[in-house]
Structure formats: structure tokens, C-alpha cells
Amino acid sequence: MPTGYADGAKVYREAYGRGLKPDPELWVDEWADEYMRIPRDTGAAEPGKYRTARTPYAREPMRCLSPAHPCKRVITMVASQLMKTQIALNWIGALIHMAPSNILTLLPSLALAKRVSARIGKTIAATPELKSRVAASRSRDARNTMDTKEFEGGTLYATTAGSASNLAELAARYIYGDEIDRWDVDVDEEGDPVDLAETRGSTFGRNAKFYFSSSPTIKGASRIADLFETSDQRYYYVPCPTCGHKQVLEWERLLYSADFQTVHYKCSAPDCDVLIEEHHKGEMLAQGEWRSHAKGDGVTVGFHLNALYAPLGWTSWADLAKQFEKAKRAQDRGDLEPMQVFYN
């Protein structure tokens, strides 16, 4: 008697077997350290096993994004290429594995949505715990497309925030909005897209979770800055390697020579004023901590981080100094855009 199963039956039996096992009770950061893999074919600078220790400041935002955390909304107002997209990938992965439900991912444009969807797809393929739960890209029923990915317990949708129909057609427990400062101010004359997006999670009540991220754009007209203002406004404090004083890294305290060969950060402690060399940054980041600067609305946590915190091997303090001086020369000529880009 044949003992094999048809493909559909085999998939069903495997999924059913996994369903009998309890989900791992992990925070998102713990899940990422255990399971997440960064695929090589995305062009990532550091592919392979994900390590939160590489960017210690990312641990607390991921913990707040965990379904077990009581906050409803997480805001990251951070410089480009620091943490916000990888945090989203880790969050999405942890949700698919541990707390599956519909996930809505919104980007400023359809082209960007497709690129992010492709990156999510590559991440899923590189991470065994996700690959086994998401419909294969070449499955016979073609369920897995560029903007939708079905998995056990829900569907991931990646689309543009620029269409009211995209924000009104489905219910989603989890919503991720990226680069929201580049979203339209009013979608099809139906209102603010952030508000419209959050209505998609209204049926889930306190179980819904929203994550909005962006680099800030124009001061006074920044949606991410407005959301950050409603939060508890957390800043990352790192210790001086000499005196131990914990402080927020600020651009005004970065000192450098005309040829950029010597770059230091001046400690803010009044009785120290030591010039910190960048090679200490790894240790400083590892010992850092987030501190709230406001009470907030009680349901929103916000994180602010600038490029001075980039880990060693990423954008260096010398590189930032060069970028600033170049932007300043352009500003002196009347071109303000490079300076705006620098501060973003």
C-alpha cells in the first residue's frame, strides 16, 4: 500500500504538527538573535546571523514592538541606515513565527513597496523558521505575489500609502509605515494616511500594534516629528569611557581637524571635557540606555537616534564631518538641499 502523501496533504500535516507545539515565548529582540538571518543577495553589509549586539540601541524598540508589550504604537525617528528597516524585518519575522495575523506594510510609493516586499521575500527564504511557514513563491496556486505573502495564520501586504483603497480594503492587526514623512499629506481627500492606516487595526483593539518610522524632513512639517512629540521621547545615553557620564551624542560636540584626520567627541560632563576617540564607540553603545524625556500619551513610545551612533565600520565620524562641510559649502552658495539631506 502506498504510504506517501500528496503535496497538499503533506503540507497540511506538517502545519498541523507545528500547530500542536506551543509558540516560543520570546521578545522580538530575542527572537531575532535566535532565528533571524540576513540574506547575502540583498547587498547587506553584514549578511548572516543577525546580532542585536551589533546595534544595541535596537533592542528596546524591538522589545516594545513585541505583542506582549503594553504599548500600542512605536515611533523611530532616526537617521538613515541605522536600524529602522531591520527592526521592521525582525518584527515581521517574529510575528509570522509567534503571533501570526494580518500585517500591512505601507511605503511612500509602489516602487519602494515592491523593493521592500522583495527584501522581505529574500529574508523569509534565508530564515528557516519563516520559510517553512510562508507560501513558496512558486507554489501551484500562485498565492505568493510581489505585494502579498500568505503564511500560516495571516497575510502580509506590502503596498503604497498613497491610495485610499489600499488603506480601506482589509483589516490588519499589525501595521508598519516606513518613511512616513514622504507620504502624501491627504490621501484622495479622505484624510491623513497615518490615521487611515490605524483604522485598519481598530477591530483588534488593544491587541493591535503600529510601527511608524522615518528620517525627519522639513522642521515644522514633519509627520514623524509630530508623532514623536506625542510619545515618551526616548533618547540613547552612552557613557564617557573616561568619567562614565552618560549623555546624548550631539553634533555640536564633534570636533575635527581641517583635514579630517583627527576627529573627537567632547564629553559633556562639566568636570571632564575629555576628547573621546571613535574606537571607544562600540563599548559606549553596548553600555548605553534609553531615557524618556516626556510622559507622552501613555500608548506611544518614541525613539530618536542620529548618525553619530552608527556602529564602527559603518558611517564614521570623519565621514559625517566631511558630509557636513560639503553641505555647508553648498549652503554658502545658496543651495540648502544638501544641508537638509545631512540633517535627515
CSV table of C-alpha atoms in Angstrom, one decimal:
chain,number,residue,atom,x,y,z
A,1,MET,CA,0.0,0.0,0.0
A,2,PRO,CA,1.4,3.4,-0.9
A,3,THR,CA,2.4,5.4,2.2
A,4,GLY,CA,3.3,8.8,0.5
A,5,TYR,CA,1.1,11.8,0.7
A,6,ALA,CA,0.1,14.3,-1.9
A,7,ASP,CA,1.9,17.6,-1.7
A,8,GLY,CA,-1.1,19.4,-0.2
A,9,ALA,CA,-1.7,16.7,2.4
A,10,LYS,CA,2.0,16.7,3.4
A,11,VAL,CA,2.0,20.5,3.8
A,12,TYR,CA,-1.2,20.2,5.9
A,13,ARG,CA,0.2,17.5,8.2
A,14,GLU,CA,3.4,19.5,8.7
A,15,ALA,CA,1.5,22.6,9.5
A,16,TYR,CA,-0.9,20.8,11.8
A,17,GLY,CA,2.0,19.2,13.6
A,18,ARG,CA,3.6,22.6,14.2
A,19,GLY,CA,0.3,23.9,15.4
A,20,LEU,CA,0.3,21.4,18.3
A,21,LYS,CA,3.6,22.8,19.6
A,22,PRO,CA,3.5,25.9,21.8
A,23,ASP,CA,4.9,29.1,20.1
A,24,PRO,CA,8.2,30.2,21.6
A,25,GLU,CA,7.6,32.9,24.2
A,26,LEU,CA,10.3,35.4,23.1
A,27,TRP,CA,10.6,39.1,22.8
A,28,VAL,CA,11.2,40.3,19.3
A,29,ASP,CA,14.9,41.0,20.0
A,30,GLU,CA,15.3,37.6,21.5
A,31,TRP,CA,13.6,36.0,18.5
A,32,ALA,CA,15.8,37.9,16.1
A,33,ASP,CA,19.0,36.8,17.9
A,34,GLU,CA,17.8,33.2,17.8
A,35,TYR,CA,16.3,32.9,14.3
A,36,MET,CA,16.9,35.9,12.0
A,37,ARG,CA,19.2,35.6,9.1
A,38,ILE,CA,20.3,38.5,6.9
A,39,PRO,CA,20.4,37.2,3.2
A,40,ARG,CA,23.5,37.8,1.2
A,41,ASP,CA,21.6,38.6,-2.0
A,42,THR,CA,20.2,41.8,-0.6
A,43,GLY,CA,23.6,43.6,-0.7
A,44,ALA,CA,23.6,43.9,3.1
A,45,ALA,CA,27.0,44.9,4.6
A,46,GLU,CA,26.8,42.2,7.2
A,47,PRO,CA,24.9,39.2,6.0
A,48,GLY,CA,24.4,36.0,8.0
A,49,LYS,CA,23.1,35.5,11.5
A,50,TYR,CA,21.6,38.7,13.0
A,51,ARG,CA,23.1,40.0,16.2
A,52,THR,CA,21.4,42.7,18.2
A,53,ALA,CA,24.7,43.3,20.0
A,54,ARG,CA,25.9,44.9,16.8
A,55,THR,CA,23.3,47.7,17.2
A,56,PRO,CA,22.5,47.6,20.9
A,57,TYR,CA,20.2,50.6,20.6
A,58,ALA,CA,17.8,48.4,18.5
A,59,ARG,CA,17.0,46.1,21.4
A,60,GLU,CA,14.5,48.3,23.2
A,61,PRO,CA,12.4,49.3,20.2
A,62,MET,CA,12.1,45.6,19.2
A,63,ARG,CA,11.0,44.8,22.8
A,64,CYS,CA,8.3,47.5,22.6
A,65,LEU,CA,7.1,46.0,19.3
A,66,SER,CA,6.6,42.6,20.9
A,67,PRO,CA,2.9,41.7,21.2
A,68,ALA,CA,3.4,41.2,25.0
A,69,HIS,CA,4.5,44.8,25.5
A,70,PRO,CA,1.6,47.1,26.5
A,71,CYS,CA,2.4,50.0,24.2
A,72,LYS,CA,0.2,50.4,21.1
A,73,ARG,CA,2.4,52.5,18.9
A,74,VAL,CA,6.2,52.6,18.3
A,75,ILE,CA,7.9,55.6,16.6
A,76,THR,CA,11.5,55.6,15.4
A,77,MET,CA,12.8,59.0,14.2
A,78,VAL,CA,16.3,58.0,13.2
A,79,ALA,CA,19.0,58.7,10.6
A,80,SER,CA,19.1,56.6,7.5
A,81,GLN,CA,20.7,53.1,7.6
A,82,LEU,CA,20.8,52.8,11.4
A,83,MET,CA,18.1,50.4,12.5
A,84,LYS,CA,14.5,51.1,11.3
A,85,THR,CA,14.2,48.7,8.4
A,86,GLN,CA,16.0,45.8,10.0
A,87,ILE,CA,13.8,46.3,13.1
A,88,ALA,CA,10.8,46.0,10.9
A,89,LEU,CA,12.1,42.8,9.2
A,90,ASN,CA,12.8,41.3,12.7
A,91,TRP,CA,9.3,42.3,13.9
A,92,ILE,CA,7.6,40.8,10.8
A,93,GLY,CA,9.6,37.6,11.2
A,94,ALA,CA,8.7,37.3,14.9
A,95,LEU,CA,5.1,37.9,14.2
A,96,ILE,CA,4.9,35.3,11.4
A,97,HIS,CA,6.5,32.7,13.7
A,98,MET,CA,5.0,33.5,17.1
A,99,ALA,CA,1.8,35.6,16.8
A,100,PRO,CA,0.5,35.4,13.2
A,101,SER,CA,-2.2,37.7,11.9
A,102,ASN,CA,-2.5,40.1,9.0
A,103,ILE,CA,0.4,42.5,8.5
A,104,LEU,CA,0.0,45.7,6.5
A,105,THR,CA,3.3,47.3,5.3
A,106,LEU,CA,3.0,50.8,3.8
A,107,LEU,CA,5.6,52.7,1.8
A,108,PRO,CA,5.6,56.1,0.1
A,109,SER,CA,5.5,54.7,-3.5
A,110,LEU,CA,4.6,51.4,-5.2
A,111,ALA,CA,8.1,51.1,-6.5
A,112,LEU,CA,9.5,51.2,-3.0
A,113,ALA,CA,6.8,48.9,-1.7
A,114,LYS,CA,7.9,46.3,-4.3
A,115,ARG,CA,11.6,46.7,-3.3
A,116,VAL,CA,10.7,46.2,0.4
A,117,SER,CA,8.5,43.3,-0.5
A,118,ALA,CA,11.4,41.7,-2.4
A,119,ARG,CA,13.7,42.2,0.6
A,120,ILE,CA,11.1,40.6,2.9
A,121,GLY,CA,10.9,37.7,0.5
A,122,LYS,CA,14.6,37.1,0.5
A,123,THR,CA,14.7,37.4,4.3
A,124,ILE,CA,12.0,34.7,4.5
A,125,ALA,CA,13.9,32.4,2.2
A,126,ALA,CA,17.0,32.8,4.2
A,127,THR,CA,15.4,32.1,7.6
A,128,PRO,CA,14.3,28.5,8.0
A,129,GLU,CA,11.6,29.2,10.7
A,130,LEU,CA,9.9,31.6,8.3
A,131,LYS,CA,10.5,29.7,5.0
A,132,SER,CA,8.5,26.7,6.4
A,133,ARG,CA,5.6,29.0,7.3
A,134,VAL,CA,5.2,31.2,4.2
A,135,ALA,CA,3.7,30.0,0.9
A,136,ALA,CA,6.5,29.2,-1.6
A,137,SER,CA,7.0,31.8,-4.3
A,138,ARG,CA,6.4,29.2,-7.0
A,139,SER,CA,3.5,27.4,-5.4
A,140,ARG,CA,1.0,26.0,-7.8
A,141,ASP,CA,-1.8,28.3,-6.6
A,142,ALA,CA,0.5,31.3,-7.0
A,143,ARG,CA,-0.6,32.8,-3.7
A,144,ASN,CA,2.7,34.4,-3.1
A,145,THR,CA,3.0,37.6,-5.2
A,146,MET,CA,5.1,40.7,-5.0
A,147,ASP,CA,2.7,42.6,-2.7
A,148,THR,CA,1.1,39.7,-0.7
A,149,LYS,CA,2.7,36.8,1.1
A,150,GLU,CA,0.4,34.3,2.8
A,151,PHE,CA,1.6,32.4,5.9
A,152,GLU,CA,0.1,30.2,8.5
A,153,GLY,CA,-2.4,32.5,10.3
A,154,GLY,CA,-2.4,35.6,8.1
A,155,THR,CA,-1.2,37.5,5.1
A,156,LEU,CA,1.5,40.1,4.7
A,157,TYR,CA,0.5,43.0,2.4
A,158,ALA,CA,3.1,45.5,1.1
A,159,THR,CA,1.7,48.4,-0.8
A,160,THR,CA,1.7,52.2,-1.2
A,161,ALA,CA,0.2,54.6,1.4
A,162,GLY,CA,-0.8,56.9,-1.5
A,163,SER,CA,-4.2,55.3,-2.2
A,164,ALA,CA,-7.3,55.4,-0.1
A,165,SER,CA,-8.4,52.0,-1.4
A,166,ASN,CA,-5.2,50.4,-0.2
A,167,LEU,CA,-5.9,51.7,3.3
A,168,ALA,CA,-9.6,50.7,3.4
A,169,GLU,CA,-9.8,47.2,1.9
A,170,LEU,CA,-8.5,45.0,4.7
A,171,ALA,CA,-8.2,44.6,8.5
A,172,ALA,CA,-4.7,44.2,9.9
A,173,ARG,CA,-3.6,43.6,13.5
A,174,TYR,CA,-0.1,44.9,12.7
A,175,ILE,CA,0.8,47.9,10.6
A,176,TYR,CA,4.2,49.1,9.6
A,177,GLY,CA,4.5,52.5,7.9
A,178,ASP,CA,8.0,53.4,6.6
A,179,GLU,CA,9.4,56.8,5.6
A,180,ILE,CA,6.1,58.5,6.6
A,181,ASP,CA,7.5,62.0,6.0
A,182,ARG,CA,7.4,61.2,2.3
A,183,TRP,CA,3.7,60.1,2.4
A,184,ASP,CA,1.0,62.3,0.9
A,185,VAL,CA,-0.5,64.7,3.3
A,186,ASP,CA,-4.0,63.8,2.3
A,187,VAL,CA,-4.9,60.6,0.6
A,188,ASP,CA,-7.6,61.1,-2.1
A,189,GLU,CA,-9.1,63.8,0.1
A,190,GLU,CA,-10.0,61.2,2.7
A,191,GLY,CA,-7.6,62.4,5.4
A,192,ASP,CA,-4.2,61.7,6.9
A,193,PRO,CA,-2.8,58.3,5.8
A,194,VAL,CA,-1.4,57.6,9.2
A,195,ASP,CA,-4.9,57.9,10.7
A,196,LEU,CA,-6.4,55.9,7.8
A,197,ALA,CA,-3.8,53.2,8.3
A,198,GLU,CA,-4.5,52.9,12.0
A,199,THR,CA,-8.2,52.4,11.4
A,200,ARG,CA,-7.3,49.1,9.7
A,201,GLY,CA,-6.4,47.8,13.1
A,202,SER,CA,-9.3,49.1,15.0
A,203,THR,CA,-11.2,45.8,15.2
A,204,PHE,CA,-8.2,44.3,17.1
A,205,GLY,CA,-8.5,46.8,20.0
A,206,ARG,CA,-5.6,46.7,22.4
A,207,ASN,CA,-4.1,43.7,20.5
A,208,ALA,CA,-3.2,45.9,17.5
A,209,LYS,CA,0.3,47.2,17.2
A,210,PHE,CA,1.6,50.1,14.9
A,211,TYR,CA,5.1,50.9,13.9
A,212,PHE,CA,6.0,54.1,12.1
A,213,SER,CA,9.5,55.1,11.1
A,214,SER,CA,11.2,57.8,9.1
A,215,SER,CA,14.0,60.2,8.8
A,216,PRO,CA,12.7,63.7,9.6
A,217,THR,CA,12.4,66.1,6.7
A,218,ILE,CA,11.4,69.8,7.0
A,219,LYS,CA,11.2,71.1,10.5
A,220,GLY,CA,7.6,72.1,11.3
A,221,ALA,CA,6.2,70.0,8.6
A,222,SER,CA,7.4,66.5,9.6
A,223,ARG,CA,4.8,63.8,10.3
A,224,ILE,CA,7.4,61.6,12.2
A,225,ALA,CA,8.4,64.6,14.4
A,226,ASP,CA,4.7,65.2,15.2
A,227,LEU,CA,4.2,61.5,16.2
A,228,PHE,CA,7.5,61.6,18.2
A,229,GLU,CA,6.1,64.6,20.1
A,230,THR,CA,3.1,62.5,21.2
A,231,SER,CA,5.4,59.8,22.5
A,232,ASP,CA,7.6,59.5,25.7
A,233,GLN,CA,10.5,60.7,23.6
A,234,ARG,CA,13.4,58.4,24.3
A,235,TYR,CA,17.0,59.3,23.6
A,236,TYR,CA,20.0,57.0,23.8
A,237,TYR,CA,22.5,57.8,26.5
A,238,VAL,CA,26.0,56.5,26.2
A,239,PRO,CA,28.8,56.7,28.8
A,240,CYS,CA,32.1,58.6,28.5
A,241,PRO,CA,34.8,56.0,28.6
A,242,THR,CA,36.8,58.2,31.0
A,243,CYS,CA,34.4,59.6,33.5
A,244,GLY,CA,31.4,57.4,32.9
A,245,HIS,CA,29.0,60.3,32.5
A,246,LYS,CA,26.0,59.2,30.3
A,247,GLN,CA,25.0,61.6,27.6
A,248,VAL,CA,23.2,62.0,24.3
A,249,LEU,CA,25.5,62.4,21.4
A,250,GLU,CA,25.0,65.8,19.8
A,251,TRP,CA,26.6,67.1,16.6
A,252,GLU,CA,27.8,70.4,18.2
A,253,ARG,CA,30.2,68.4,20.4
A,254,LEU,CA,32.0,66.7,17.4
A,255,LEU,CA,35.4,68.3,16.9
A,256,TYR,CA,37.7,67.7,13.9
A,257,SER,CA,40.7,69.0,12.1
A,258,ALA,CA,40.6,70.7,8.8
A,259,ASP,CA,41.9,67.6,7.0
A,260,PHE,CA,39.6,65.3,9.0
A,261,GLN,CA,42.5,63.2,10.2
A,262,THR,CA,41.7,63.9,13.8
A,263,VAL,CA,38.1,63.6,15.0
A,264,HIS,CA,36.9,63.5,18.6
A,265,TYR,CA,33.8,63.8,20.6
A,266,LYS,CA,33.9,66.2,23.6
A,267,CYS,CA,32.4,64.7,26.7
A,268,SER,CA,29.5,66.9,28.0
A,269,ALA,CA,30.4,66.4,31.7
A,270,PRO,CA,31.4,69.8,33.1
A,271,ASP,CA,34.3,68.4,35.1
A,272,CYS,CA,35.6,66.1,32.3
A,273,ASP,CA,35.7,67.6,28.8
A,274,VAL,CA,37.8,64.7,27.6
A,275,LEU,CA,38.1,64.2,23.9
A,276,ILE,CA,36.6,60.8,23.1
A,277,GLU,CA,38.1,58.8,20.2
A,278,GLU,CA,35.8,56.9,18.0
A,279,HIS,CA,37.3,53.5,18.7
A,280,HIS,CA,35.5,53.6,22.1
A,281,LYS,CA,32.1,53.8,20.4
A,282,GLY,CA,31.4,50.0,20.4
A,283,GLU,CA,31.9,49.9,24.2
A,284,MET,CA,29.8,53.0,24.6
A,285,LEU,CA,26.9,51.7,22.6
A,286,ALA,CA,26.9,48.4,24.5
A,287,GLN,CA,26.6,50.3,27.8
A,288,GLY,CA,24.0,52.8,26.5
A,289,GLU,CA,20.4,53.1,27.7
A,290,TRP,CA,17.2,54.8,26.5
A,291,ARG,CA,15.8,57.5,28.7
A,292,SER,CA,12.4,59.2,28.3
A,293,HIS,CA,12.2,62.9,28.1
A,294,ALA,CA,8.4,63.2,28.2
A,295,LYS,CA,5.4,61.5,29.7
A,296,GLY,CA,3.7,61.1,26.3
A,297,ASP,CA,0.1,60.0,25.6
A,298,GLY,CA,0.5,56.7,27.5
A,299,VAL,CA,0.3,54.4,24.5
A,300,THR,CA,3.1,55.7,22.2
A,301,VAL,CA,6.9,55.1,22.7
A,302,GLY,CA,9.3,57.0,20.6
A,303,PHE,CA,13.0,56.7,19.8
A,304,HIS,CA,15.3,59.4,18.4
A,305,LEU,CA,18.8,58.5,17.1
A,306,ASN,CA,21.2,60.4,14.9
A,307,ALA,CA,24.1,59.2,12.7
A,308,LEU,CA,26.7,59.7,15.4
A,309,TYR,CA,25.6,56.4,16.9
A,310,ALA,CA,26.4,54.4,13.7
A,311,PRO,CA,28.4,51.3,14.8
A,312,LEU,CA,32.1,51.0,14.0
A,313,GLY,CA,32.6,50.0,10.4
A,314,TRP,CA,29.5,51.9,9.2
A,315,THR,CA,29.4,55.7,8.6
A,316,SER,CA,32.4,57.1,10.6
A,317,TRP,CA,32.6,60.4,12.5
A,318,ALA,CA,35.1,61.6,9.9
A,319,ASP,CA,32.7,60.7,7.1
A,320,LEU,CA,30.0,62.8,8.8
A,321,ALA,CA,32.3,65.7,9.2
A,322,LYS,CA,33.2,65.6,5.5
A,323,GLN,CA,29.5,65.5,4.6
A,324,PHE,CA,28.7,68.4,6.9
A,325,GLU,CA,31.5,70.6,5.5
A,326,LYS,CA,30.4,69.8,1.9
A,327,ALA,CA,26.8,70.7,2.8
A,328,LYS,CA,27.9,73.9,4.5
A,329,ARG,CA,29.8,75.0,1.3
A,330,ALA,CA,26.7,74.4,-0.7
A,331,GLN,CA,24.6,76.3,1.8
A,332,ASP,CA,27.0,79.3,1.5
A,333,ARG,CA,26.3,79.2,-2.3
A,334,GLY,CA,22.6,79.3,-1.6
A,335,ASP,CA,21.9,75.6,-2.1
A,336,LEU,CA,20.1,74.5,1.1
A,337,GLU,CA,19.2,71.0,0.0
A,338,PRO,CA,22.5,69.2,0.9
A,339,MET,CA,22.3,70.6,4.5
A,340,GLN,CA,18.7,69.3,4.8
A,341,VAL,CA,19.8,65.9,3.5
A,342,PHE,CA,22.7,65.9,6.0
A,343,TYR,CA,20.4,66.6,9.0
A,344,ASN,CA,18.0,63.9,7.7
